[in-house]
Amino acid sequence: MSSSLERYQDRLERYSGHVGKYADRHPRLIDVAVVLALTGCASLGSSLTLPGVPPPDHGGSGTALMGVSCLALLRYRSHPRTAVVVTAVCTVIAVVLGYLVTPLLLAPIMAALYWLAMLTDPGTTRAFGVATTVAVTAAAVFSDSMDELSLLIRTIGPFFWLMLPLAAGNMTRLRRAYLQAVQARAEHAERTREEEARLRVTEERMRIARELHDVVAHHLALANAQAGTAAHLALTRPEQTKRILTDLTGTTSSALRELKATLGLLRQNDDPAADPLEPAPGLARLPELAASCESAGLTVTVTTEGEPRPLSPGADLTAFRIVQEALTNVTKHAGSRSARVRLVYSGSRLVITVSDDGPATAAPPATSPGRGFGILGMRERAHSIGGELRLGPRPEGGFEVTTALPLIPEA
């Protein structure tokens, strides 16, 4: 029994769907079919009388009035108010002429009121609905065809039959508005998801671009400086040249390892047997960074003030990358043989200062504010974790980069 009922419901839904699609493609044909059906109902209603009461002797005037009212319904889509007025006037005249008020006779005005409530605003529906109901009810009360009925029945009958399409039309209008709102919210949510996805992709691309820039720029700058120094000392100091070339091998190996770790983030590798990625660098690798700079001819001094406290993984990586980029700029542009890295743990902030003793006449081109991807990357990194970044020439000479990063609150 349950399965047969489900099959019947499925067939009904499919049939309703086909009818709805056909109605959307051919609205005029559907309107003509509905008007013909209403014309038949109204014509039949004009021939009905109470038992023992002769029909009105007006020839075909009743059928003609109902035909006019039904023809007016063909324009209900564009002129719903006009359709209500015409059908109401024809119906009132028919009732005054003595035709019995039945649902069949009221079929055209009921259809007009339904479409009025469905297509117009509530204020218009109330105004036309009340006026039409009052006019038809008053005509029914004073009609000779209903003298055999009590006043209550003559009043309640037309009122009920005319209120029914108004209520149904309002419900249809509200349901359509609700479905449109649901569809609009769904489309908005879909657009929001797509925009959020694009934003996440853009942010990820920017993050990877910063990582690649920091890794490539730093190691290539060191490799270039080491290769230049080795070429300059190759004939005069072969032992030192050999040591620099050995350090150059370590620099390129480190660059390859960091590139592998960065590019590995782009892959969805679920193989448990795959090689684990190298951990992201942090301040713990500052000695290694200073040693690599020294092999390129830059002496780096690291000092720490205050009690060292832990940083979040993101802040730790940001601190290392900012120091790395600042030292890279010193190696490439400052013309200085020494640099200082100062870590100050104060309150809820870690203040990092990287300075050099290069020429005081002008800032290095790559570290001029607003120029170069390195400076842009340092600013983006600092701001992404709630930090700050300042940079510029020092009054006593050289250049200085200062950043303040948040520390993990103490428990």
XYZ file of C-alpha atoms in Angstrom:
411
model
C 0.000 0.000 0.000
C 2.802 2.386 0.962
C 4.829 1.626 -2.168
C 1.812 2.137 -4.451
C 1.091 5.479 -2.750
C 4.691 6.561 -3.259
C 4.512 5.619 -6.928
C 1.312 7.626 -7.278
C 2.951 10.642 -5.635
C 5.966 10.366 -7.917
C 3.741 10.272 -10.988
C 1.746 13.252 -9.719
C 4.923 15.255 -9.112
C 6.253 14.427 -12.563
C 2.922 15.353 -14.132
C 2.792 18.636 -12.196
C 6.328 19.415 -13.294
C 5.471 18.818 -16.946
C 2.337 20.967 -16.667
C 4.293 23.758 -14.998
C 6.942 23.758 -17.722
C 4.278 23.777 -20.428
C 2.486 26.669 -18.707
C 5.725 28.658 -18.575
C 6.317 28.098 -22.297
C 2.720 28.781 -23.416
C 1.046 31.145 -20.900
C -1.481 32.500 -23.412
C -2.825 29.037 -24.235
C -3.262 28.281 -20.538
C -5.101 31.568 -20.024
C -7.504 30.831 -22.902
C -8.192 27.330 -21.556
C -8.906 28.689 -18.058
C -11.212 31.425 -19.419
C -13.165 28.883 -21.495
C -13.619 26.698 -18.413
C -14.794 29.708 -16.377
C -17.194 30.698 -19.178
C -18.755 27.250 -19.063
C -19.115 27.438 -15.277
C -20.667 30.910 -15.404
C -23.087 29.919 -18.189
C -24.167 26.910 -16.205
C -24.508 29.036 -13.079
C -26.789 31.504 -14.885
C -29.243 28.690 -15.613
C -29.554 27.488 -11.985
C -32.495 28.490 -9.759
C -33.957 27.510 -6.425
C -36.498 24.655 -6.441
C -39.892 25.903 -7.557
C -38.535 29.292 -8.695
C -38.683 30.026 -12.447
C -35.469 31.290 -14.095
C -35.222 35.026 -14.931
C -36.860 35.955 -18.190
C -34.008 37.925 -19.718
C -33.178 35.778 -22.696
C -29.440 35.294 -23.020
C -28.474 38.396 -21.052
C -27.006 36.332 -18.203
C -24.823 34.321 -20.537
C -23.739 37.509 -22.324
C -22.776 39.198 -19.038
C -20.761 36.192 -17.938
C -19.101 36.035 -21.359
C -18.001 39.671 -21.073
C -16.638 39.133 -17.592
C -14.700 36.086 -18.745
C -13.266 37.935 -21.736
C -11.968 40.606 -19.349
C -10.020 37.885 -17.549
C -7.794 37.425 -20.608
C -6.019 40.639 -19.546
C -5.552 39.719 -15.892
C -1.737 39.451 -16.165
C -1.262 43.062 -17.285
C -4.463 44.661 -15.890
C -5.635 42.716 -12.806
C -7.541 45.719 -11.389
C -9.470 46.258 -14.626
C -10.349 42.569 -14.716
C -11.752 42.763 -11.179
C -13.806 45.883 -11.950
C -15.321 44.449 -15.158
C -16.166 41.068 -13.629
C -17.583 42.719 -10.503
C -19.849 45.006 -12.533
C -21.083 42.109 -14.698
C -21.680 39.915 -11.651
C -23.585 42.629 -9.750
C -25.784 43.298 -12.794
C -26.488 39.588 -13.168
C -27.441 39.277 -9.495
C -29.672 42.367 -9.709
C -31.375 40.875 -12.780
C -32.408 37.926 -10.592
C -29.823 35.262 -11.328
C -29.122 32.987 -8.393
C -25.855 33.645 -6.565
C -23.926 30.361 -6.727
C -20.210 29.507 -6.848
C -20.626 28.779 -10.565
C -22.028 32.238 -11.251
C -19.301 33.793 -9.102
C -16.518 31.808 -10.803
C -15.249 34.746 -12.975
C -15.149 37.251 -10.115
C -13.558 34.663 -7.834
C -10.812 34.040 -10.413
C -10.267 37.789 -10.856
C -9.943 38.297 -7.094
C -7.493 35.404 -6.821
C -5.233 36.825 -9.521
C -5.543 40.307 -8.040
C -4.342 39.064 -4.645
C -1.546 37.071 -6.262
C -0.221 39.845 -8.553
C -0.707 43.074 -6.582
C 0.231 44.471 -3.192
C -1.858 43.813 -0.049
C -3.237 47.368 0.035
C -4.667 47.100 -3.463
C -6.059 43.657 -2.674
C -7.855 44.924 0.431
C -9.345 47.963 -1.322
C -10.674 46.113 -4.374
C -11.577 43.002 -2.371
C -13.669 44.893 0.195
C -15.437 46.992 -2.449
C -16.241 43.954 -4.592
C -17.450 41.866 -1.643
C -19.681 44.649 -0.364
C -21.182 45.274 -3.820
C -21.911 41.601 -4.568
C -23.220 40.927 -1.050
C -25.527 43.960 -1.185
C -26.827 42.855 -4.575
C -27.486 39.371 -3.216
C -29.308 40.738 -0.175
C -31.724 42.754 -2.300
C -32.045 40.264 -5.175
C -35.496 38.831 -5.861
C -34.002 35.455 -6.750
C -33.007 34.836 -3.135
C -36.185 35.891 -1.350
C -36.740 32.274 -0.321
C -33.477 32.280 1.659
C -32.820 33.911 5.022
C -30.868 37.173 5.256
C -27.990 35.404 7.022
C -27.549 32.909 4.200
C -27.800 35.636 1.551
C -25.045 37.543 3.386
C -22.722 34.728 4.449
C -22.788 32.890 1.127
C -21.340 35.597 -1.169
C -19.003 36.833 1.575
C -17.500 33.357 2.078
C -17.111 32.567 -1.623
C -15.415 35.919 -2.339
C -13.111 35.804 0.686
C -11.875 32.348 -0.312
C -10.003 33.429 -3.509
C -8.593 36.480 -1.742
C -7.083 34.292 0.967
C -5.808 31.757 -1.552
C -4.250 34.496 -3.699
C -2.516 36.039 -0.691
C -1.109 32.657 0.303
C 0.172 32.081 -3.228
C 1.784 35.526 -3.322
C 3.455 34.986 0.055
C 4.685 31.557 -0.977
C 6.157 32.935 -4.193
C 7.851 35.731 -2.270
C 9.220 33.199 0.200
C 10.559 30.961 -2.561
C 12.139 33.949 -4.301
C 13.760 35.005 -1.024
C 15.073 31.485 -0.449
C 16.450 31.369 -3.979
C 18.034 34.806 -3.564
C 19.657 33.718 -0.295
C 20.923 30.543 -1.926
C 22.393 32.497 -4.845
C 23.954 34.984 -2.426
C 25.423 32.155 -0.360
C 26.807 30.549 -3.521
C 28.387 33.827 -4.611
C 29.788 34.325 -1.110
C 31.295 30.831 -1.108
C 32.872 31.432 -4.500
C 34.267 34.795 -3.426
C 35.584 33.293 -0.195
C 37.200 30.461 -2.139
C 38.829 32.941 -4.526
C 40.024 35.021 -1.577
C 41.547 31.978 0.099
C 43.275 30.981 -3.129
C 44.656 34.509 -3.507
C 45.867 34.587 0.095
C 47.527 31.194 -0.322
C 49.217 32.318 -3.527
C 50.499 35.458 -1.786
C 51.783 33.415 1.148
C 53.614 30.981 -1.119
C 54.981 33.875 -3.188
C 56.404 35.463 -0.019
C 57.968 32.174 1.052
C 59.525 31.588 -2.358
C 60.807 35.153 -2.535
C 62.400 34.967 0.903
C 64.003 31.587 0.258
C 65.244 32.314 -3.256
C 66.340 35.920 -2.657
C 68.255 35.120 0.522
C 70.092 32.042 -0.676
C 70.835 33.407 -4.138
C 72.200 36.626 -2.618
C 74.443 34.606 -0.305
C 75.500 32.273 -3.112
C 76.300 35.243 -5.347
C 78.351 36.931 -2.624
C 80.184 33.688 -1.803
C 80.932 32.988 -5.464
C 82.223 36.540 -5.987
C 84.430 36.366 -2.934
C 85.803 32.968 -3.962
C 86.600 34.249 -7.452
C 88.404 37.275 -5.957
C 90.519 35.155 -3.558
C 91.080 32.149 -5.792
C 94.705 33.013 -6.650
C 95.846 34.736 -3.471
C 94.145 32.660 -0.759
C 93.334 29.176 -2.026
C 92.559 27.756 1.438
C 90.020 30.465 2.194
C 88.599 30.038 -1.308
C 88.132 26.319 -0.663
C 86.317 27.050 2.610
C 84.028 29.591 0.893
C 83.200 27.115 -1.866
C 82.379 24.500 0.772
C 80.031 27.015 2.411
C 78.547 27.751 -1.016
C 77.596 24.086 -1.322
C 75.869 24.283 2.047
C 74.023 27.441 0.972
C 72.646 25.840 -2.173
C 71.721 22.666 -0.272
C 69.837 24.723 2.299
C 68.048 26.582 -0.503
C 66.981 23.303 -2.090
C 65.686 21.976 1.238
C 63.589 25.091 1.903
C 62.269 25.127 -1.651
C 61.267 21.491 -1.278
C 59.472 22.261 1.994
C 57.673 25.261 0.479
C 56.611 23.540 -2.719
C 55.579 20.439 -0.779
C 52.764 22.471 0.760
C 51.168 22.686 -2.678
C 50.749 18.929 -2.917
C 48.098 16.789 -1.293
C 50.317 13.924 -0.235
C 48.473 11.363 1.864
C 51.110 8.661 1.472
C 52.332 7.728 4.989
C 55.574 6.434 3.496
C 56.404 9.792 1.927
C 59.323 11.799 3.262
C 58.201 14.236 5.956
C 58.480 17.915 5.172
C 61.140 19.974 6.901
C 59.747 22.013 9.826
C 59.216 25.711 9.187
C 62.238 27.783 10.258
C 62.122 29.974 13.346
C 64.329 32.055 15.606
C 66.063 28.869 16.766
C 67.844 28.881 13.402
C 69.293 32.371 13.797
C 72.811 30.973 14.501
C 72.632 28.988 11.256
C 71.453 32.115 9.410
C 74.268 34.203 10.899
C 76.845 31.567 9.944
C 75.626 31.495 6.339
C 75.930 35.296 6.159
C 79.446 35.208 7.584
C 80.535 32.866 4.807
C 79.473 35.605 2.382
C 81.620 38.177 4.157
C 78.962 39.684 6.487
C 79.563 39.470 10.218
C 76.258 39.154 12.102
C 76.004 39.827 15.834
C 72.894 38.521 17.634
C 72.000 39.909 21.082
C 69.015 39.082 23.275
C 67.525 41.243 26.035
C 64.864 40.113 28.472
C 63.650 36.634 29.282
C 63.052 34.687 26.032
C 59.450 33.593 25.687
C 57.767 31.379 23.085
C 56.117 32.682 19.949
C 53.304 31.080 18.011
C 54.477 29.047 14.988
C 53.289 31.802 12.635
C 55.018 34.562 14.608
C 58.210 32.474 14.881
C 58.321 31.963 11.107
C 57.527 35.658 10.524
C 60.360 36.760 12.847
C 62.872 34.513 11.080
C 61.797 35.599 7.591
C 61.975 39.309 8.475
C 65.488 38.914 9.890
C 66.457 36.828 6.869
C 65.152 39.429 4.401
C 66.799 42.304 6.280
C 70.177 40.528 6.289
C 69.751 39.686 2.607
C 69.276 43.373 1.838
C 72.372 44.224 3.870
C 74.372 41.653 1.897
C 73.113 42.896 -1.460
C 72.879 46.675 -1.036
C 74.344 48.111 2.158
C 78.055 47.771 1.373
C 78.635 46.996 5.042
C 80.727 44.170 6.444
C 78.729 43.828 9.672
C 75.132 43.757 10.861
C 73.457 43.531 14.236
C 70.324 41.612 15.195
C 68.769 42.661 18.504
C 65.941 40.721 20.170
C 64.110 42.481 23.016
C 61.420 40.569 24.945
C 59.285 43.248 26.588
C 55.780 42.740 27.953
C 53.597 41.089 25.335
C 55.868 41.996 22.402
C 59.097 40.852 20.853
C 60.935 43.768 19.255
C 63.477 42.760 16.608
C 65.956 45.284 15.228
C 68.305 44.602 12.312
C 70.803 47.382 11.594
C 74.004 47.920 9.649
C 76.728 50.540 9.358
C 76.470 51.178 5.627
C 76.580 54.607 3.975
C 74.291 57.179 5.573
C 73.718 59.186 2.405
C 70.749 57.219 1.147
C 68.759 54.098 1.791
C 69.617 51.008 -0.263
C 67.406 50.809 -3.403
C 65.833 47.481 -2.498
C 64.975 48.628 1.003
C 63.547 52.020 0.112
C 60.011 52.320 1.465
C 57.434 51.257 -1.100
C 59.998 49.589 -3.417
C 60.845 45.928 -3.831
C 58.944 42.769 -2.991
C 61.134 42.177 0.071
C 59.846 45.216 1.936
C 56.277 44.457 0.845
C 56.642 40.877 2.038
C 58.018 41.940 5.435
C 55.145 44.350 5.957
C 52.554 41.759 4.962
C 54.081 39.163 7.272
C 54.170 41.507 10.250
C 50.629 42.812 9.734
C 49.191 39.317 9.165
C 49.924 38.328 12.793
C 49.108 41.688 14.381
C 52.642 43.074 14.341
C 54.269 46.292 13.153
C 57.191 47.103 10.878
C 59.317 50.253 10.640
C 62.386 50.830 8.520
C 64.583 53.646 7.330
C 68.095 55.133 7.432
C 69.781 55.667 10.796
C 70.915 59.194 11.745
C 74.389 57.924 12.585
C 74.638 56.015 9.313
C 73.416 52.748 7.877
C 69.923 51.343 7.711
C 67.586 49.820 10.304
C 64.583 47.504 10.195
C 62.440 47.210 13.342
C 59.451 44.936 13.868
C 57.271 44.277 16.915
C 55.564 40.876 17.064
C 53.082 39.516 19.639
C 54.200 36.882 22.128
C 52.135 33.994 23.486
C 50.416 35.250 26.676
C 51.708 33.671 29.859
C 49.379 31.222 31.551
